[in-house]
Amino acid sequence: MEAVEMNSVSLKRPHSEDDVASADEIKRQKILEKSKAGSDSGQSIETVTEQLKDIKSEMIPNDESEEQEEEDLGDSDEDGDPESFADMMKHGLTESDVGITKFVSSHKGFSGILKERYSDFVVHEIGKDGRVSHLDDFSVPVDDEVNFEDPSEETFTVLSDEDKQRLEELQLFKNKEASVAIEVIEDTKEKRTIIHQAVKSLFPGLETKTEDRDGKKYIIAYHAAGKKALANPRKHSWPKSRGSYCHFVLYKENKDTMDAINVLSKFLRVKPNIFSYMGTKDKRAITVQEIAVLRITAQRLAHLNKCLMNFKLGNFSYKNHPLKLGELQGNHFTVVLRNITGTDDQIEQAMHSLREIGFINYYGMQRFGTTAVPTYQIGRAILQNNWTEVMDLILKPRPGAEKGYLVKCREEWAKTKDPAAALKKLPVKRCVEGQLLRGLLNYQSYVWNNMVSKRIEEYGLRAVPGDLILKGATAVHIEEGDVDNYTIHDVVMPLPGFDVIYPKHKIGEAYKEMLVADNLDINNMRHKIRDYSLSGAYRKIIIRPQNVNWEVVAYDDPKIPLFTTDLDKLEGKPLPVLPMDGKFRALKMEFSLPPSTYATMAIREVLKMDTSIKNQTQLNTTWLR
């Protein structure tokens, strides 16, 4: 079956180059000396990690937040030259580069624009109880405990920015003062009460009192319990009857989950690690998910709705537990594919196939990045103990959408192999450990994609003897006499690791051959460094989406929304009025998927097209100009 070229697509475009910040020369000199000492070709993992970790740690001032890294390294959908981006993406990965080559449906493909607007892609989280998260309530819950009052609206504005800065330093013991004095300009009891309440609400652990000084009244803030309060300051002002965690629904537009958490923590003046969630969500989309935060009131969270753009918080409740990664059942997607070219019959066939058969459960292109140096190659080099290659892959030039300083850093490394010289070009931190571990996961994903393509090519859409199925958490082989009891939807394939078994047919041998070609032993996937050992796992070959629905609509204006969001409904916005005979057609589709599956792979099966940015860019030269 052939993929069909797509006439036009939407793209993510990079920031224009930021100004390069100069690093502290004393810190720089320390790391330059360390780097030169270990620049020989026979490097160990300890040398590699230390050199690269030092690049991360020594180049950044103390306590610099993760937000800076996200801002410096993130993409933008508005800035940058589209033609430059298109030129860079000529060097990017295609689906075939990462093993994505097969389809399971028989319909003829057609084209459509995926994510022309970020609002064309909406994700609602499905919790562990099977409930779909929706933002449909902005009200704040009322506590049973009458002695505790949530702060009034004025609480959030009564303190100046300077007062808040001084109080925060006091709360965190960052200054030598034992107290902070705030002059009360309006000498009324009501005004003083609001200031008392503001200090204790916004800076838990601090207490207040009123004092007269030289004929003026001051509110004095001080620590109630010394440094013991710093360990858990909110316990001093939190009702015992209230659950320790405020759960809420986060509605966000065009931001990924960690970006959102960093913004919320900045405005609340708390550490990001007091937030918990069940899964991360796409950036270029509208997403709705549940978040939990430790000992922050619903009223304080609700106030952020007046301060932040592209976020809304609601559906507040207090519970005694945080959220944990992986607890969700999946996600429900609402997707609009604009300017489709398929006939009504082609669309019906495609959507019926998606509902009845499903799609190949490939790891999507988001897993592997967009540049010419895929991260799975880093994972392969780690498994081979080839640390010089690990260094080269992380630091060598990679044509693609990167910041100017990263390009210069990589060029310097390729030219000199001198970490000190390369370091001078790099003003921001990079999480080396994260790159290494992502590389391992992506190597597994790369192998799995290639093997599942071979499995579909060799045996088609039926269960065969030697395939694997899961019984509980254990994988077993399908025996000859039992094959009729199973379908392709029962079959799983292993991600390579030291504690998995492999199919007892040609694909088991194909796994071995692929790993041998990479100088790896399929029977010994343990690594001498524990963190880099691959334990393996199992993944279904075919995913059949649930709750599949679709509709073809006509429209004239590509800028108008084609459905209402949760926020639209809360704000009372009417449904869009669409013409009966518009010059464009769009496919509106809905479906639910389990965790760790890729909606883009389901859409790929419907359209029969390569979803890589490289391919989309090449097919879309007219739109880019």
XYZ file of C-alpha atoms in Angstrom:
625
model
C 0.000 0.000 0.000
C 1.278 3.439 -0.904
C 1.384 6.667 1.030
C -0.254 9.585 -0.706
C 1.388 12.981 -1.042
C -0.239 15.761 0.939
C -0.835 19.110 -0.743
C -0.557 21.361 2.303
C 0.283 21.062 5.965
C 0.936 23.210 8.987
C 4.388 23.538 10.478
C 6.054 24.568 13.732
C 8.598 27.331 13.121
C 11.564 28.164 15.341
C 12.367 31.303 17.262
C 14.631 33.801 15.576
C 18.115 33.534 17.051
C 18.337 34.862 20.582
C 21.164 37.065 21.742
C 23.963 35.012 23.271
C 24.409 35.692 26.978
C 27.976 35.859 28.277
C 28.891 33.400 31.067
C 30.697 34.189 34.276
C 34.419 34.014 33.427
C 35.511 32.559 36.759
C 33.066 29.657 36.466
C 33.999 29.231 32.820
C 37.696 28.939 33.588
C 37.093 26.218 36.184
C 35.277 23.998 33.741
C 37.709 24.684 30.894
C 40.521 23.301 33.011
C 38.447 20.218 33.895
C 37.452 19.643 30.286
C 40.959 19.751 28.841
C 42.134 17.196 31.375
C 39.748 14.545 30.014
C 39.631 15.152 26.278
C 41.437 11.979 25.171
C 39.656 9.635 22.760
C 39.480 6.755 25.216
C 36.932 8.381 27.480
C 34.890 6.553 30.099
C 31.239 7.212 30.815
C 32.279 8.984 34.000
C 34.491 11.363 32.012
C 31.796 11.941 29.394
C 29.069 12.573 31.916
C 31.191 14.823 34.101
C 32.361 16.926 31.164
C 28.874 17.371 29.820
C 27.316 17.852 33.261
C 29.851 20.586 33.937
C 28.808 22.327 30.752
C 25.303 22.269 32.210
C 26.059 23.270 35.778
C 28.958 25.708 35.588
C 27.550 27.905 32.841
C 24.406 28.880 34.749
C 24.120 31.170 37.799
C 22.969 29.580 41.059
C 19.268 28.762 41.320
C 18.518 29.629 37.689
C 15.117 28.171 36.978
C 14.163 25.544 34.442
C 11.963 28.171 32.807
C 15.046 29.808 31.297
C 16.067 26.606 29.586
C 12.564 25.997 28.273
C 12.371 29.535 26.964
C 15.786 29.416 25.341
C 15.349 26.033 23.742
C 11.645 26.049 22.922
C 9.957 26.441 19.554
C 7.623 29.205 18.500
C 4.805 28.975 16.045
C 4.864 32.639 15.150
C 8.509 33.654 14.785
C 11.141 32.786 12.252
C 11.380 32.577 8.485
C 9.277 29.714 7.049
C 11.549 29.275 4.040
C 14.651 29.013 6.260
C 12.863 26.454 8.392
C 11.828 24.488 5.310
C 15.416 24.507 4.080
C 16.714 23.219 7.429
C 14.061 20.515 7.584
C 15.324 19.045 4.307
C 17.863 17.333 6.564
C 15.267 15.980 8.988
C 13.987 12.453 9.538
C 11.234 10.798 7.549
C 8.975 7.987 8.748
C 10.988 5.368 6.868
C 14.132 6.514 8.727
C 12.568 5.292 11.979
C 10.876 2.123 10.692
C 7.383 3.494 9.998
C 6.575 1.950 6.617
C 3.297 -0.026 6.661
C -0.457 0.576 6.690
C -3.218 -1.857 7.649
C -6.166 -0.383 5.739
C -6.985 -0.828 2.048
C -8.643 2.516 1.195
C -7.040 5.049 -1.115
C -5.325 7.861 0.773
C -6.135 11.525 0.521
C -4.647 14.789 1.738
C -5.608 17.154 4.528
C -4.028 19.812 6.715
C -3.097 18.552 10.182
C -2.867 21.199 12.929
C -3.273 24.158 10.586
C -4.379 25.900 13.778
C -3.430 24.573 17.217
C -7.134 24.714 18.088
C -7.735 22.007 15.464
C -6.201 19.461 17.860
C -7.903 19.077 21.250
C -6.947 16.520 23.896
C -9.033 15.611 26.952
C -7.411 13.370 29.547
C -9.180 10.166 30.618
C -8.609 9.509 34.330
C -8.051 6.139 35.965
C -11.781 5.985 36.750
C -12.578 6.305 33.026
C -13.921 9.838 33.391
C -12.993 12.342 30.674
C -11.633 15.573 32.152
C -13.560 18.704 31.172
C -13.289 22.304 32.281
C -16.899 23.185 33.073
C -16.882 24.875 36.493
C -14.984 27.919 37.781
C -16.528 27.897 41.277
C -14.374 27.580 44.399
C -15.327 24.911 46.989
C -16.426 26.068 50.454
C -14.767 24.463 53.474
C -16.706 22.895 56.335
C -14.167 24.318 58.799
C -15.590 27.708 59.764
C -12.422 29.015 61.458
C -10.516 29.153 58.217
C -11.179 31.920 55.723
C -9.837 31.924 52.192
C -8.340 35.273 51.298
C -10.557 37.913 49.724
C -9.898 39.163 46.198
C -8.181 42.265 47.615
C -5.637 40.032 49.359
C -3.871 39.391 46.080
C -3.348 43.086 45.290
C -2.864 44.784 48.664
C 0.880 44.046 48.836
C 3.321 45.795 46.512
C 5.817 43.839 44.432
C 8.595 45.142 46.686
C 6.743 43.948 49.809
C 6.223 40.514 48.229
C 9.909 40.244 47.380
C 10.972 41.156 50.944
C 8.428 38.737 52.447
C 9.507 35.910 50.187
C 13.147 36.415 51.188
C 12.108 36.431 54.826
C 10.024 33.275 54.419
C 12.922 31.423 52.762
C 15.551 32.779 55.206
C 17.393 34.467 52.350
C 18.166 37.612 54.319
C 19.559 38.469 57.737
C 16.463 40.276 58.940
C 14.277 38.699 61.606
C 11.173 40.532 60.410
C 9.699 42.731 57.690
C 7.782 45.939 58.514
C 4.983 47.140 56.216
C 3.654 50.641 56.873
C -0.139 50.918 56.978
C -0.981 54.079 55.064
C -4.733 53.835 55.617
C -5.113 53.581 59.385
C -8.234 51.452 59.462
C -8.774 48.107 61.072
C -10.259 46.734 57.854
C -7.135 47.653 55.891
C -4.858 46.140 58.501
C -6.934 42.943 58.530
C -6.545 42.532 54.782
C -2.756 42.995 55.013
C -2.513 40.486 57.881
C -4.524 38.024 55.844
C -2.481 38.632 52.685
C 0.845 37.961 54.412
C -0.321 34.752 56.102
C -2.130 33.464 53.011
C 0.550 34.182 50.441
C 3.537 33.389 52.684
C 2.586 30.441 54.917
C 4.835 30.032 57.926
C 4.931 33.768 58.625
C 2.937 35.391 61.422
C 2.024 39.072 61.795
C 1.431 41.656 64.482
C 0.654 45.399 64.530
C 3.112 47.877 66.098
C 3.199 51.680 66.569
C 6.482 53.307 65.571
C 6.972 57.080 65.686
C 3.254 57.711 65.471
C 2.792 55.376 62.489
C 1.283 51.910 62.377
C 3.242 48.999 60.912
C 2.409 45.390 60.339
C 5.387 43.258 61.318
C 5.873 39.884 59.622
C 8.055 37.317 61.366
C 8.636 33.566 61.516
C 6.310 31.622 63.772
C 8.414 28.481 64.089
C 11.924 29.427 63.045
C 13.549 27.333 60.334
C 11.305 24.378 61.156
C 8.580 26.232 59.271
C 10.622 26.106 56.095
C 10.259 22.338 55.742
C 6.511 22.556 55.281
C 5.369 26.149 55.775
C 1.789 25.571 54.609
C 0.971 23.300 57.527
C 0.727 26.356 59.779
C -2.300 27.756 57.927
C -3.993 24.687 56.473
C -7.199 23.321 58.023
C -6.914 19.773 59.340
C -10.266 18.811 57.844
C -9.207 19.804 54.332
C -7.379 17.432 51.995
C -3.751 18.415 51.562
C -3.948 18.543 47.766
C -6.020 20.855 45.636
C -6.982 19.028 42.448
C -8.008 21.107 39.453
C -8.551 20.869 35.718
C -6.000 22.757 33.635
C -7.118 24.010 30.227
C -4.164 25.234 28.176
C -3.554 26.436 24.660
C -0.291 26.035 22.732
C 1.819 25.188 25.799
C 3.224 21.872 26.913
C 2.561 20.584 30.423
C 5.947 21.398 31.944
C 5.871 24.923 30.528
C 2.463 25.382 32.155
C 3.663 24.057 35.529
C 6.654 26.400 35.444
C 4.414 29.391 34.732
C 1.964 28.463 37.517
C 4.768 27.956 40.035
C 6.324 31.291 39.102
C 3.075 33.191 39.669
C 2.343 31.305 42.898
C 5.941 31.703 44.137
C 6.357 27.989 44.806
C 8.582 25.183 43.557
C 7.344 23.249 40.495
C 7.787 19.935 42.327
C 4.697 20.516 44.494
C 2.578 19.922 41.372
C 1.699 16.423 40.169
C -0.100 15.084 37.109
C -0.856 11.808 35.328
C 0.652 12.565 31.940
C 2.208 15.280 29.796
C 0.275 16.820 26.924
C 1.179 18.255 23.526
C 2.210 21.853 23.029
C 0.576 22.587 19.668
C -2.933 21.772 20.818
C -5.684 22.676 23.250
C -5.428 20.216 26.124
C -7.480 19.530 29.241
C -5.973 17.544 32.122
C -6.095 17.106 35.879
C -3.376 18.617 38.064
C -2.829 18.375 41.830
C -0.876 20.848 43.950
C 0.178 20.601 47.597
C -1.481 23.044 50.011
C -2.421 25.836 47.637
C -5.994 27.034 48.027
C -8.533 26.833 45.233
C -9.180 30.547 45.606
C -5.532 31.365 45.076
C -5.461 29.152 41.994
C -8.696 30.641 40.670
C -7.173 34.115 40.934
C -4.646 33.102 38.251
C -7.476 33.031 35.706
C -7.310 36.837 35.778
C -3.530 36.933 35.401
C -2.607 34.351 32.781
C -3.170 34.052 29.059
C -3.692 30.689 27.351
C -4.498 28.966 30.669
C -7.710 28.428 32.597
C -8.104 26.581 35.904
C -11.320 25.148 37.293
C -13.197 22.134 38.684
C -11.440 22.538 42.036
C -11.594 19.933 44.797
C -9.541 19.016 47.869
C -8.189 15.479 48.219
C -5.697 13.622 50.380
C -3.506 12.324 47.582
C -1.397 13.674 44.708
C -1.527 12.382 41.129
C 0.970 9.903 39.715
C 2.433 9.567 36.246
C 0.864 6.689 34.367
C -2.409 6.604 36.332
C -4.500 7.843 33.420
C -6.512 5.479 31.212
C -5.735 7.446 28.077
C -6.780 10.518 26.133
C -9.766 11.546 24.042
C -8.897 13.443 20.857
C -10.963 15.861 18.809
C -9.144 16.583 15.551
C -9.940 18.692 12.508
C -8.230 17.863 9.205
C -8.758 20.871 6.962
C -8.928 21.176 3.181
C -9.374 17.453 2.657
C -9.411 16.072 -0.886
C -10.920 12.634 -0.283
C -14.316 11.655 -1.669
C -17.130 10.868 0.733
C -16.626 7.180 -0.054
C -12.880 7.308 0.670
C -13.503 9.062 3.968
C -16.153 6.533 4.992
C -13.834 3.624 4.173
C -10.934 5.233 6.047
C -12.927 5.963 9.191
C -14.697 2.585 9.231
C -11.286 0.894 8.947
C -9.935 3.008 11.815
C -12.909 2.030 13.977
C -12.979 -1.681 13.074
C -9.301 -2.533 12.483
C -7.310 0.314 13.984
C -3.748 1.372 13.182
C -0.199 0.107 13.682
C 0.953 1.155 17.126
C 4.145 2.827 15.916
C 6.129 5.233 18.026
C 5.372 8.506 16.238
C 7.806 11.001 14.799
C 7.586 13.157 17.957
C 9.537 10.388 19.701
C 12.593 10.777 17.503
C 12.964 14.523 17.032
C 13.229 16.445 13.805
C 16.953 16.831 13.159
C 19.380 14.756 11.135
C 20.966 13.178 14.252
C 18.235 10.959 15.745
C 18.485 10.317 19.459
C 18.149 6.543 19.036
C 21.720 6.566 17.674
C 22.892 7.950 21.015
C 21.117 5.057 22.749
C 22.784 2.528 20.474
C 26.235 4.013 21.182
C 25.588 3.839 24.942
C 24.686 0.147 24.705
C 27.864 -0.433 22.725
C 29.936 1.363 25.407
C 31.183 3.629 22.623
C 31.456 6.795 24.678
C 33.458 8.721 22.101
C 30.583 8.269 19.662
C 28.131 9.296 22.391
C 30.023 12.556 22.732
C 30.108 13.038 18.972
C 26.404 12.352 18.532
C 25.418 14.760 21.275
C 27.777 17.505 20.152
C 28.357 17.081 16.429
C 26.670 19.468 13.940
C 23.102 18.531 13.090
C 21.388 20.395 10.255
C 18.014 21.457 11.543
C 16.072 24.060 13.491
C 18.541 24.904 16.276
C 19.650 28.077 17.978
C 22.706 29.868 16.634
C 24.770 29.222 19.748
C 24.096 25.472 19.547
C 25.154 25.425 15.914
C 28.385 27.241 16.801
C 29.053 24.925 19.731
C 28.596 21.807 17.585
C 30.738 23.225 14.764
C 33.541 23.948 17.208
C 33.379 20.393 18.597
C 33.503 18.870 15.111
C 36.484 21.017 14.162
C 38.626 20.756 17.300
C 37.213 17.977 19.535
C 38.131 20.442 22.296
C 35.441 20.589 24.993
C 36.818 23.869 26.306
C 36.515 25.562 22.935
C 33.031 24.125 22.380
C 31.994 25.224 25.858
C 32.765 28.854 25.071
C 30.031 28.764 22.437
C 27.345 27.419 24.778
C 25.648 29.897 27.149
C 22.735 27.732 28.387
C 22.505 24.451 30.201
C 21.676 21.147 28.554
C 20.391 18.129 30.478
C 22.919 15.521 29.432
C 21.454 12.763 31.567
C 18.078 13.339 29.960
C 19.578 13.114 26.483
C 21.306 9.846 27.325
C 18.228 8.199 28.822
C 15.973 9.443 26.038
C 18.455 7.989 23.603
C 18.080 4.544 25.180
C 14.291 4.689 25.075
C 14.356 5.890 21.499
C 16.701 3.099 20.457
C 14.147 0.625 21.807
C 11.413 2.503 19.923
C 13.441 2.439 16.713
C 13.968 -1.315 16.954
C 10.281 -1.880 17.761
C 9.068 0.165 14.789
C 11.305 -1.758 12.399
C 10.323 -5.123 13.810
C 6.579 -4.446 13.769
C 6.866 -3.378 10.122
C 8.540 -6.710 9.366
C 5.876 -8.548 11.364
C 3.039 -6.955 9.357
C 4.877 -7.572 6.081
C 5.565 -11.228 6.908
C 2.295 -12.340 8.510
C -0.300 -9.651 7.827
C -3.267 -8.971 10.101
C -3.703 -12.337 11.764
C -2.341 -14.049 14.832
C 0.120 -16.832 13.993
C 1.864 -19.549 16.012
C 4.905 -18.126 17.765
C 3.371 -14.688 18.280
C 3.274 -13.245 21.791
C 0.222 -12.406 23.890
C -0.013 -11.052 27.404
C -1.565 -13.055 30.225
C -1.582 -10.604 33.056
C 1.897 -9.106 33.071
C 3.488 -12.194 31.537
C 4.073 -12.770 27.828
C 3.503 -16.253 26.399
C 3.742 -17.700 22.907
C 0.674 -18.676 20.896
C 0.758 -22.397 20.240
C -0.402 -23.997 17.006
C -3.601 -25.364 18.487
C -4.609 -22.074 20.132
C -4.108 -19.673 17.238
C -7.835 -19.503 16.392
C -8.556 -18.154 19.894
C -6.687 -14.905 19.226
C -6.745 -11.965 16.810
C -4.125 -9.450 15.761
C -5.458 -7.133 18.481
C -4.198 -9.590 21.126
C -0.647 -9.773 19.770
C 2.227 -7.874 21.393
C 5.850 -7.342 20.412
C 8.773 -6.816 22.806
C 10.931 -3.754 23.216
C 14.425 -5.287 23.441
C 15.743 -5.798 26.961
C 17.190 -8.321 29.372
C 13.899 -9.638 30.771
C 11.732 -10.166 27.675
C 11.083 -13.095 25.369
C 10.859 -12.869 21.599
C 8.458 -14.351 19.002
C 9.124 -17.944 17.970
C 9.094 -17.301 14.245
C 10.979 -15.224 11.659
C 10.541 -12.004 13.596
C 12.374 -13.414 16.608
C 15.342 -14.051 14.314
C 14.963 -10.563 12.820
C 15.345 -9.027 16.285
C 18.578 -10.964 16.768
C 19.924 -9.969 13.351
C 19.171 -6.288 13.922
C 20.917 -6.251 17.298
C 23.903 -8.216 15.972
C 24.246 -5.612 13.209
C 24.502 -3.030 16.009
C 27.143 -5.139 17.809
C 24.708 -6.024 20.597
C 23.942 -9.402 22.152
C 20.196 -10.058 22.367
C 20.798 -12.457 25.263
C 22.780 -9.940 27.312
C 21.124 -6.542 27.381
C 22.317 -5.680 30.860
C 24.650 -2.702 30.960
C 27.535 -2.274 33.366
C 25.929 1.023 34.362
C 22.607 0.071 35.929
C 20.718 3.138 34.717
C 21.528 2.217 31.126
C 20.340 -1.388 31.280
C 17.302 -2.043 29.096
C 14.732 -4.064 31.002
C 12.391 -4.313 28.031
C 8.608 -4.258 27.823
C 5.723 -5.331 25.561
C 3.556 -3.242 23.280
C 0.451 -4.097 21.270
C 0.927 -4.309 17.513
C -2.448 -2.856 16.575
C -4.507 -0.302 18.494
C -8.222 -0.051 17.853
C -9.462 3.388 18.973
C -12.613 3.649 21.058
C -15.482 6.144 20.744
C -14.728 6.850 17.074
C -16.990 9.449 15.457
C -16.574 11.681 12.430
C -18.281 14.341 10.343
C -17.414 16.165 7.113
C -18.155 19.898 7.182
C -17.822 22.724 4.655
C -16.226 26.092 5.413
C -14.916 29.193 3.646
C -12.629 30.887 6.168
C -9.624 28.787 7.310
C -9.310 30.978 10.419
C -12.688 30.195 11.956
C -12.971 27.386 14.529
C -14.977 24.360 13.442
C -16.159 23.292 16.903
C -16.532 24.763 20.387
C -14.047 24.094 23.176
C -14.711 23.722 26.905
C -13.777 27.366 27.361
C -16.086 28.464 24.547
C -18.964 26.693 26.276
C -18.154 28.237 29.666
C -18.019 31.680 28.089
C -21.271 31.096 26.240
C -19.829 31.337 22.751
C -22.244 29.999 20.112
C -21.482 27.144 17.761
C -19.768 28.318 14.571
C -22.170 28.866 11.694
C -20.844 26.956 8.690
C -21.970 27.330 5.077
C -23.640 24.389 3.353
C -21.591 24.881 0.191
C -18.255 26.242 1.438
C -15.270 26.086 -0.882
C -13.281 23.929 1.596
C -14.112 20.642 3.309
C -12.857 19.433 6.684
C -12.966 16.081 8.448
C -13.869 16.382 12.132
C -12.935 13.185 13.952
C -13.060 12.008 17.565
C -11.486 8.958 19.153
C -10.039 7.701 22.440
C -6.609 6.088 22.781
C -4.802 4.324 25.643
C -1.613 5.843 27.119
C 1.664 5.754 25.167
C -0.021 5.701 21.781
C 0.246 8.396 19.160
C -2.791 10.131 17.666
C -0.669 11.153 14.689
C -0.254 7.471 13.828
C -4.041 7.059 13.783
C -4.355 10.109 11.531
C -1.557 8.750 9.333
C -3.624 5.601 8.780
C -6.639 7.664 7.729
C -4.765 9.923 5.304
C -2.117 7.405 4.152
C 0.643 10.006 4.357
C 4.090 10.503 5.880
C 3.644 12.607 9.041
C 7.293 13.705 9.302
C 7.949 17.437 9.213
C 10.581 16.843 6.531
C 8.061 15.238 4.185
C 5.319 17.711 5.009
C 7.672 20.616 4.319
C 8.665 19.260 0.919
C 5.038 18.710 -0.020
C 4.093 22.203 1.029
C 6.456 24.576 -0.794
C 3.542 26.585 -2.208
C 2.076 27.254 1.254
C 5.463 28.217 2.688
C 5.903 30.955 0.097
